[in-house]
Amino acid sequence: MNDAPADPRLDGRAVRRIVYTEAEIAKRVRELGDQITSSYPDGDLLVLGLLKGSFIFLSDLVRSIKRPLHVDFLVAASYGDAVVSSGNVRLVYDPETVLQGKHILLVEDVVDSGRTLNHLMQLLSARSPRSLEICAFLHKHIAEHLSHPTKFVGFDAPNEFLVGYGLDHAENFRHLPYIASLKS
Ligand code: IMP
Ligand code: MG
């Protein structure tokens, strides 16, 4: 548990600690890319990023997947500025791409309560994809009911409020190249 450096990106806000460094993240994302590459030997692969939280992870991840693929996005609103999940999930942007017959890999920043994913998986599986799996950068393993296991996980994360590498608090800190735990 290293002390957080004084980082001008934090605007004076204290972080408890750095949880995953930039180098640790890069190494793990390369491993995930290899795992995903070998999991899809054939067929059309559509990598579906859940915005906004997955945007940095997704952009690194797709560059480490060594097979053809397409990229699209979903926008689901659930949290607002609160640190506690409201459980309301609303689709704000729905991809126009046909999902039928394709391998769909839904990319999420973090599995917390799992409500967002449960809702989205139900919605996406109704569109008859060839396969439907989840790749989450972080998994807190606190969800009581997950309708679908998360096949690809970057890190088993502590149950703390985490920011950086796409994850925000009230839209701040998404651009940190590492994952930090926020002081509450
Ligand atoms: P869930 O539906 O509770 O699993 O969480 C849905 C969304 O909440 C995630 O995609 C994140 O955008 C956000 N979230 C959950 N935990 C954290 C966190 O520790 N930091 C920042 N955002 C979080
Ligand atoms: Mg968020």
XYZ file of C-alpha atoms and ligand atoms in Angstrom:
208
model
C 0.000 0.000 0.000
C 1.964 2.933 -1.299
C 1.246 6.541 -0.429
C -0.380 8.353 -3.312
C 1.910 10.818 -5.066
C 0.849 14.459 -5.299
C -0.820 14.283 -8.685
C -2.003 17.574 -10.282
C -4.841 15.621 -11.952
C -6.414 15.081 -8.520
C -7.061 18.789 -7.898
C -6.046 18.440 -4.259
C -8.428 15.565 -3.598
C -6.881 12.922 -1.356
C -6.713 9.349 -2.504
C -6.327 6.552 0.002
C -3.893 4.576 -2.118
C -2.995 3.476 -5.603
C -4.655 0.100 -6.103
C -3.315 -0.804 -9.572
C -0.422 0.999 -11.228
C -0.208 1.877 -14.893
C 2.336 -0.914 -15.452
C 0.232 -3.538 -13.658
C -2.793 -2.535 -15.730
C -0.878 -2.697 -19.025
C 0.417 -6.189 -18.216
C -3.007 -7.472 -17.201
C -4.745 -5.998 -20.261
C -2.248 -7.748 -22.547
C -3.010 -11.052 -20.795
C -6.750 -10.488 -21.172
C -6.282 -9.710 -24.861
C -4.457 -13.002 -25.362
C -7.162 -14.877 -23.466
C -9.909 -13.279 -25.565
C -8.015 -13.893 -28.817
C -7.801 -17.620 -28.121
C -11.418 -17.822 -26.911
C -12.788 -16.757 -30.295
C -11.155 -18.930 -32.979
C -13.861 -18.130 -35.554
C -16.946 -16.032 -36.262
C -17.706 -12.322 -36.134
C -16.698 -10.637 -32.879
C -18.397 -7.435 -31.774
C -16.791 -5.740 -28.789
C -19.495 -3.672 -27.135
C -18.203 -1.068 -24.721
C -20.440 0.253 -21.994
C -19.901 4.024 -21.840
C -18.565 5.998 -20.338
C -16.616 3.954 -17.799
C -15.134 1.409 -20.221
C -13.685 3.839 -22.757
C -10.034 3.668 -21.716
C -10.065 -0.042 -20.903
C -11.817 -0.820 -24.179
C -9.347 1.157 -26.256
C -6.390 -0.645 -24.689
C -8.145 -4.016 -24.767
C -9.082 -4.039 -28.466
C -5.476 -3.246 -29.370
C -4.363 -6.380 -27.569
C -6.911 -8.670 -29.288
C -5.202 -10.252 -32.289
C -8.125 -11.226 -34.525
C -10.683 -9.325 -36.592
C -13.361 -7.465 -34.631
C -15.829 -4.617 -34.707
C -16.396 -2.050 -31.952
C -19.614 -0.407 -30.855
C -20.928 1.170 -27.675
C -23.863 1.153 -25.323
C -24.776 3.979 -23.016
C -26.671 3.021 -19.896
C -27.355 5.570 -17.199
C -27.621 4.314 -13.646
C -25.585 6.164 -11.052
C -25.760 9.930 -11.317
C -23.230 11.411 -8.944
C -24.030 9.072 -6.074
C -21.537 6.582 -4.686
C -24.349 4.121 -3.974
C -26.076 2.314 -6.828
C -29.651 3.378 -7.433
C -30.442 0.250 -9.411
C -32.104 2.238 -12.169
C -30.744 1.328 -15.573
C -31.733 3.252 -18.658
C -30.417 2.808 -22.221
C -29.452 6.179 -23.606
C -27.640 4.896 -26.698
C -28.344 1.548 -28.313
C -26.046 0.344 -31.131
C -27.603 0.057 -34.548
C -25.325 -2.851 -35.453
C -27.083 -6.206 -35.877
C -26.152 -8.539 -33.010
C -27.765 -11.671 -34.403
C -25.295 -14.479 -35.138
C -22.274 -12.565 -33.780
C -20.058 -13.172 -30.786
C -20.864 -10.271 -28.469
C -18.335 -9.274 -25.831
C -19.796 -6.694 -23.468
C -17.024 -4.622 -21.899
C -17.715 -3.047 -18.520
C -15.486 -0.996 -16.215
C -16.521 -2.557 -12.907
C -19.028 -5.101 -11.652
C -20.356 -3.699 -8.393
C -23.986 -4.533 -7.534
C -24.343 -6.223 -10.936
C -27.674 -4.524 -11.619
C -26.497 -2.831 -14.784
C -25.154 -6.063 -16.230
C -28.182 -8.171 -15.296
C -30.405 -5.709 -17.102
C -28.185 -5.404 -20.170
C -27.543 -9.125 -20.581
C -31.269 -9.778 -20.635
C -31.740 -7.097 -23.244
C -28.840 -8.264 -25.440
C -29.550 -11.990 -25.274
C -33.017 -11.312 -26.719
C -31.255 -10.277 -29.969
C -30.013 -13.830 -30.677
C -26.237 -13.388 -30.670
C -24.092 -16.449 -31.392
C -22.525 -15.976 -27.954
C -22.729 -13.333 -25.260
C -20.002 -12.828 -22.662
C -18.836 -10.112 -20.284
C -15.358 -8.705 -19.907
C -15.035 -6.497 -16.816
C -11.891 -4.585 -15.982
C -12.685 -4.819 -12.256
C -14.930 -7.187 -10.314
C -15.757 -6.441 -6.665
C -17.416 -9.825 -6.031
C -20.107 -8.320 -3.827
C -23.093 -8.799 -6.135
C -25.711 -11.048 -4.589
C -27.361 -12.048 -7.805
C -25.534 -12.125 -11.117
C -27.619 -13.623 -13.893
C -24.520 -14.335 -15.993
C -20.952 -15.113 -14.883
C -18.255 -12.645 -15.928
C -16.024 -14.712 -18.204
C -13.116 -12.275 -18.456
C -12.006 -10.266 -15.400
C -9.039 -7.911 -15.207
C -8.707 -7.668 -11.435
C -10.660 -8.914 -8.427
C -11.017 -5.503 -6.832
C -11.436 -4.441 -3.202
C -14.843 -3.188 -2.112
C -13.831 0.471 -2.110
C -14.800 3.404 -4.300
C -12.285 3.289 -7.134
C -11.441 5.936 -9.716
C -9.213 6.256 -12.752
C -8.646 4.352 -15.993
C -12.161 5.401 -17.068
C -13.886 5.173 -13.669
C -15.221 8.433 -12.284
C -16.535 10.093 -9.211
C -19.004 12.797 -10.280
C -17.268 12.752 -13.705
C -13.857 13.471 -12.209
C -10.703 11.346 -12.341
C -11.534 9.282 -15.449
C -8.206 10.294 -16.987
C -5.953 8.928 -14.242
C -3.726 6.293 -15.864
C -3.905 4.182 -12.681
C -6.682 2.975 -10.347
C -6.922 4.770 -7.009
C -9.168 4.318 -3.997
C -10.934 7.542 -3.012
C -10.946 8.706 0.593
C -14.555 8.975 1.695
P -23.413 -1.929 -10.757
O -24.648 -1.873 -11.596
O -23.699 -1.621 -9.307
O -22.651 -3.232 -10.905
O -22.434 -0.757 -11.201
C -22.645 -0.072 -12.376
C -21.736 1.086 -12.601
O -21.504 1.803 -11.407
C -20.352 0.752 -13.103
O -20.325 0.506 -14.482
C -19.617 2.025 -12.744
O -19.818 3.017 -13.732
C -20.274 2.441 -11.459
N -19.427 2.021 -10.319
C -19.579 0.963 -9.509
N -18.588 0.904 -8.601
C -17.779 1.965 -8.863
C -16.545 2.462 -8.276
O -15.964 1.897 -7.333
N -16.028 3.589 -8.835
C -16.609 4.252 -9.882
N -17.742 3.809 -10.461
C -18.326 2.691 -9.942
Mg -19.778 5.939 -13.341
